[in-house]
Amino acid sequence: NAGVMQNPRHLVRRRGQEARLRCSPMKGHSHVYWYRQLPEEGLKFMVYLQKENIIDESGMPKERFSAEFPKEGPSILRIQQVVRGDSAAYFCASSPGTDYNEQFFGPGTRLTVL
Amino acid sequence: AQTVTQSQPEMSVQEAETVTLSCTYDTSESDYYLFWYKQPPSRQMILVIRQEAYKQQNATENRFSVNFQKAAKSFSLKISDSQLGDAAMYFCAYRSAGGWQGAQKLVFGQGTRLTINP
């Protein structure tokens, strides 16, 4: 069973461009979580999605950030008009359901904003 | 809101020795889960051990064990017989056991960088 997949692994954007980060959950998992890790810090929750629904977006910045998890295809975290402060590692995790307490993490996408 | 605190930014230990990493948390909930994750230089987050708050027995996974003190809201990780491959950042994390909307997220501490000296 393949693990959580994220691509790209590394993404470089110039200020003002858009960044799209993709996450394919483990097979059979319908719950996806996005976390952000700033340099030398712990992971911070951003958003929790189920297929076609955003369940908890309490950690998402109010502007420029959005996330989706369509019926078909990967979950997408989209950052519009990136700024240098968006430079971080973005991790996706998945789980099969709310009754399962473990979240399985992908390898992360390292976003660098020039 | 729940918080997790790791007061040791860095720790080091001699290979084959034992080391304990500290973690405290703050919550008003009675039922929750606690985790220790390892993040090696590859940055992959690897689950090391988990503890359900309703279980009094401390969790153990091979060389890794925890000391869970619910009343003190403390959750330390003990690594026995340290190996070079244990060198990594270690994160303590909390998750509510509730079924409400915001219960699913993991709340992480700041991390402890563990160095193993040969």
Short mmCIF file of C-alpha atoms in Angstrom, two decimals:
data_model
loop_
_atom_site.label_atom_id
_atom_site.label_comp_id
_atom_site.label_asym_id
_atom_site.label_seq_id
_atom_site.Cartn_x
_atom_site.Cartn_y
_atom_site.Cartn_z
CA ASN A 1 0.00 0.00 0.00
CA ALA A 2 1.67 3.19 -1.17
CA GLY A 3 2.02 5.90 1.43
CA VAL A 4 0.84 9.48 1.25
CA MET A 5 2.27 11.15 -1.81
CA GLN A 6 3.04 14.81 -2.21
CA ASN A 7 4.30 16.68 -5.21
CA PRO A 8 6.28 18.52 -6.02
CA ARG A 9 8.85 17.83 -3.31
CA HIS A 10 10.47 21.17 -3.90
CA LEU A 11 8.83 24.27 -5.36
CA VAL A 12 10.43 27.62 -6.04
CA ARG A 13 8.25 30.63 -6.72
CA ARG A 14 8.88 34.33 -7.07
CA ARG A 15 6.93 36.80 -4.99
CA GLY A 16 3.47 37.34 -6.42
CA GLN A 17 3.24 33.96 -8.17
CA GLU A 18 0.87 31.15 -7.30
CA ALA A 19 1.89 27.89 -5.64
CA ARG A 20 -0.09 24.66 -5.99
CA LEU A 21 0.76 21.77 -3.71
CA ARG A 22 -0.73 18.33 -4.30
CA CYS A 23 -1.44 15.50 -1.91
CA SER A 24 -2.64 12.00 -2.74
CA PRO A 25 -3.78 10.21 0.43
CA MET A 26 -3.16 6.58 1.15
CA LYS A 27 -5.51 4.17 -0.60
CA GLY A 28 -8.76 3.94 1.27
CA HIS A 29 -8.21 7.18 3.19
CA SER A 30 -10.85 9.85 2.75
CA HIS A 31 -9.58 12.37 5.31
CA VAL A 32 -6.77 14.80 4.52
CA TYR A 33 -4.97 17.27 6.74
CA TRP A 34 -2.51 20.01 5.81
CA TYR A 35 0.17 21.31 8.15
CA ARG A 36 2.83 23.97 7.73
CA GLN A 37 6.29 23.88 9.27
CA LEU A 38 8.23 27.10 9.39
CA PRO A 39 12.01 26.81 9.79
CA GLU A 40 13.05 25.52 13.21
CA GLU A 41 9.44 25.22 14.37
CA GLY A 42 6.88 22.50 14.92
CA LEU A 43 4.07 21.70 12.54
CA LYS A 44 1.00 23.94 12.62
CA PHE A 45 -2.41 22.70 11.53
CA MET A 46 -3.92 24.47 8.56
CA VAL A 47 -6.98 22.63 7.27
CA TYR A 48 -8.86 19.34 7.46
CA LEU A 49 -10.85 18.08 4.49
CA GLN A 50 -12.97 15.14 3.51
CA LYS A 51 -13.96 14.42 -0.06
CA GLU A 52 -15.59 17.59 -1.44
CA ASN A 53 -15.87 19.17 2.01
CA ILE A 54 -13.78 21.44 4.18
CA ILE A 55 -14.35 20.30 7.75
CA ASP A 56 -12.01 22.54 9.75
CA GLU A 57 -10.09 25.47 8.31
CA SER A 58 -9.34 27.16 11.60
CA GLY A 59 -5.60 27.21 10.88
CA MET A 60 -5.76 28.67 7.39
CA PRO A 61 -4.67 32.26 6.85
CA LYS A 62 -7.69 34.34 5.91
CA GLU A 63 -6.28 35.55 2.62
CA ARG A 64 -4.43 33.96 -0.30
CA PHE A 65 -4.70 30.38 0.96
CA SER A 66 -7.29 27.85 -0.15
CA ALA A 67 -7.65 24.08 -0.15
CA GLU A 68 -9.81 21.53 -1.87
CA PHE A 69 -10.24 17.77 -1.97
CA PRO A 70 -12.34 16.92 -5.00
CA LYS A 71 -14.30 13.74 -5.54
CA GLU A 72 -11.63 12.57 -7.97
CA GLY A 73 -7.95 13.40 -7.77
CA PRO A 74 -5.58 14.73 -5.16
CA SER A 75 -6.10 17.37 -2.53
CA ILE A 76 -4.73 20.76 -3.54
CA LEU A 77 -3.37 23.49 -1.30
CA ARG A 78 -3.22 26.72 -3.25
CA ILE A 79 -1.34 29.83 -2.24
CA GLN A 80 -1.96 32.92 -4.32
CA GLN A 81 0.45 35.86 -4.59
CA VAL A 82 3.10 34.20 -2.51
CA VAL A 83 5.30 36.24 -0.16
CA ARG A 84 8.65 35.38 1.41
CA GLY A 85 6.92 34.49 4.67
CA ASP A 86 5.17 31.61 2.91
CA SER A 87 8.52 29.81 2.59
CA ALA A 88 8.08 26.64 4.63
CA ALA A 89 7.60 22.91 4.44
CA TYR A 90 4.00 21.90 3.82
CA PHE A 91 2.95 18.46 5.00
CA CYS A 92 -0.11 16.50 4.10
CA ALA A 93 -1.44 13.68 6.25
CA SER A 94 -4.31 11.26 5.74
CA SER A 95 -6.44 8.92 7.79
CA PRO A 96 -9.20 6.45 6.99
CA GLY A 97 -11.73 8.09 9.26
CA THR A 98 -12.40 9.95 12.46
CA ASP A 99 -12.38 6.80 14.55
CA TYR A 100 -8.76 6.22 13.66
CA ASN A 101 -6.45 8.35 15.77
CA GLU A 102 -3.29 8.07 13.70
CA GLN A 103 -2.50 10.36 10.81
CA PHE A 104 -0.06 9.17 8.15
CA PHE A 105 2.23 11.85 6.82
CA GLY A 106 3.60 12.47 3.37
CA PRO A 107 7.20 13.56 2.72
CA GLY A 108 6.27 17.23 2.50
CA THR A 109 6.69 19.97 -0.10
CA ARG A 110 9.37 22.55 0.55
CA LEU A 111 8.25 25.90 -0.82
CA THR A 112 10.86 28.58 -1.34
CA VAL A 113 9.75 32.08 -2.28
CA LEU A 114 12.42 34.25 -3.86
CA ALA B 1 -7.15 25.87 23.09
CA GLN B 2 -4.76 23.05 23.72
CA THR B 3 -1.02 23.73 23.83
CA VAL B 4 2.02 21.46 23.83
CA THR B 5 5.37 22.52 25.24
CA GLN B 6 8.75 20.91 24.74
CA SER B 7 11.19 22.74 26.97
CA GLN B 8 14.37 21.11 25.65
CA PRO B 9 15.35 22.56 22.26
CA GLU B 10 18.34 20.21 22.07
CA MET B 11 19.48 17.04 23.78
CA SER B 12 22.46 14.79 23.26
CA VAL B 13 23.28 11.30 24.45
CA GLN B 14 26.05 8.79 24.06
CA GLU B 15 25.35 5.85 21.83
CA ALA B 16 23.86 2.92 23.80
CA GLU B 17 22.81 5.20 26.67
CA THR B 18 19.28 6.20 27.70
CA VAL B 19 17.75 9.61 27.11
CA THR B 20 14.44 11.16 28.15
CA LEU B 21 12.68 13.89 26.21
CA SER B 22 10.15 16.04 28.05
CA CYS B 23 6.71 17.19 26.96
CA THR B 24 3.94 18.95 28.83
CA TYR B 25 0.53 19.92 27.54
CA ASP B 26 -2.42 21.96 28.57
CA THR B 27 -6.02 20.86 28.06
CA SER B 28 -9.35 20.89 29.81
CA GLU B 29 -10.40 17.67 28.12
CA SER B 30 -10.37 14.30 29.82
CA ASP B 31 -10.09 12.11 26.75
CA TYR B 32 -7.38 12.60 24.17
CA TYR B 33 -4.41 11.03 22.42
CA LEU B 34 -0.73 11.85 22.73
CA PHE B 35 1.97 11.07 20.20
CA TRP B 36 5.68 11.27 19.68
CA TYR B 37 6.82 11.80 16.10
CA LYS B 38 10.36 11.57 14.79
CA GLN B 39 11.56 13.81 11.96
CA PRO B 40 14.96 12.75 10.57
CA PRO B 41 16.91 14.95 8.12
CA SER B 42 14.73 13.57 5.31
CA ARG B 43 11.87 15.53 6.97
CA GLN B 44 9.51 12.55 6.81
CA MET B 45 7.29 12.50 9.90
CA ILE B 46 7.42 9.06 11.50
CA LEU B 47 5.13 8.00 14.32
CA VAL B 48 7.21 6.62 17.18
CA ILE B 49 4.63 5.90 19.85
CA ARG B 50 1.08 6.82 20.89
CA GLN B 51 -0.82 6.90 24.17
CA GLU B 52 -4.54 6.98 24.80
CA ALA B 53 -5.35 9.15 27.81
CA TYR B 54 -7.89 6.69 29.20
CA LYS B 55 -5.21 4.01 29.47
CA GLN B 56 -3.21 4.10 32.67
CA GLN B 57 -0.53 1.78 31.36
CA ASN B 58 2.39 3.52 29.69
CA ALA B 59 2.88 2.68 26.03
CA THR B 60 6.01 0.84 24.92
CA GLU B 61 7.42 0.16 21.44
CA ASN B 62 10.69 -1.75 21.54
CA ARG B 63 13.35 0.71 22.79
CA PHE B 64 10.84 3.54 23.09
CA SER B 65 8.58 4.03 26.10
CA VAL B 66 6.62 6.86 27.59
CA ASN B 67 5.97 8.14 31.09
CA PHE B 68 2.41 9.43 30.98
CA GLN B 69 1.38 11.46 34.02
CA LYS B 70 -2.18 12.57 33.36
CA ALA B 71 -2.64 14.68 36.48
CA ALA B 72 0.60 16.52 35.81
CA LYS B 73 -0.15 16.72 32.07
CA SER B 74 3.26 15.33 31.30
CA PHE B 75 4.22 12.92 28.52
CA SER B 76 7.94 12.14 28.34
CA LEU B 77 9.66 9.83 25.87
CA LYS B 78 12.43 7.50 26.96
CA ILE B 79 14.78 6.05 24.38
CA SER B 80 16.85 3.14 25.64
CA ASP B 81 20.05 1.83 24.06
CA SER B 82 20.30 4.91 21.81
CA GLN B 83 21.42 4.25 18.27
CA LEU B 84 22.91 6.58 15.67
CA GLY B 85 19.73 6.23 13.64
CA ASP B 86 17.74 7.80 16.47
CA ALA B 87 19.27 11.20 15.72
CA ALA B 88 16.39 13.43 14.63
CA MET B 89 13.93 16.10 15.68
CA TYR B 90 11.30 14.70 18.01
CA PHE B 91 7.86 16.25 18.25
CA CYS B 92 5.26 15.68 20.90
CA ALA B 93 1.67 16.04 19.66
CA TYR B 94 -1.85 16.14 21.12
CA ARG B 95 -5.18 15.22 19.56
CA SER B 96 -8.59 15.45 21.08
CA ALA B 97 -10.68 12.29 21.19
CA GLY B 98 -13.89 14.24 20.73
CA GLY B 99 -16.07 13.97 17.65
CA TRP B 100 -16.48 17.69 17.18
CA GLN B 101 -15.29 19.54 14.10
CA GLY B 102 -11.98 20.78 15.44
CA ALA B 103 -11.03 17.61 17.25
CA GLN B 104 -9.13 15.96 14.44
CA LYS B 105 -6.14 18.27 14.24
CA LEU B 106 -2.80 17.47 15.78
CA VAL B 107 -1.27 20.14 18.02
CA PHE B 108 2.52 19.91 17.99
CA GLY B 109 5.23 21.08 20.36
CA GLN B 110 8.23 23.01 19.15
CA GLY B 111 10.44 19.96 18.93
CA THR B 112 13.63 18.63 20.52
CA ARG B 113 16.71 18.01 18.40
CA LEU B 114 18.36 14.79 19.56
CA THR B 115 22.02 14.17 18.79
CA ILE B 116 23.62 10.77 19.30
CA ASN B 117 27.33 10.83 20.07
CA PRO B 118 29.27 7.75 18.91
#
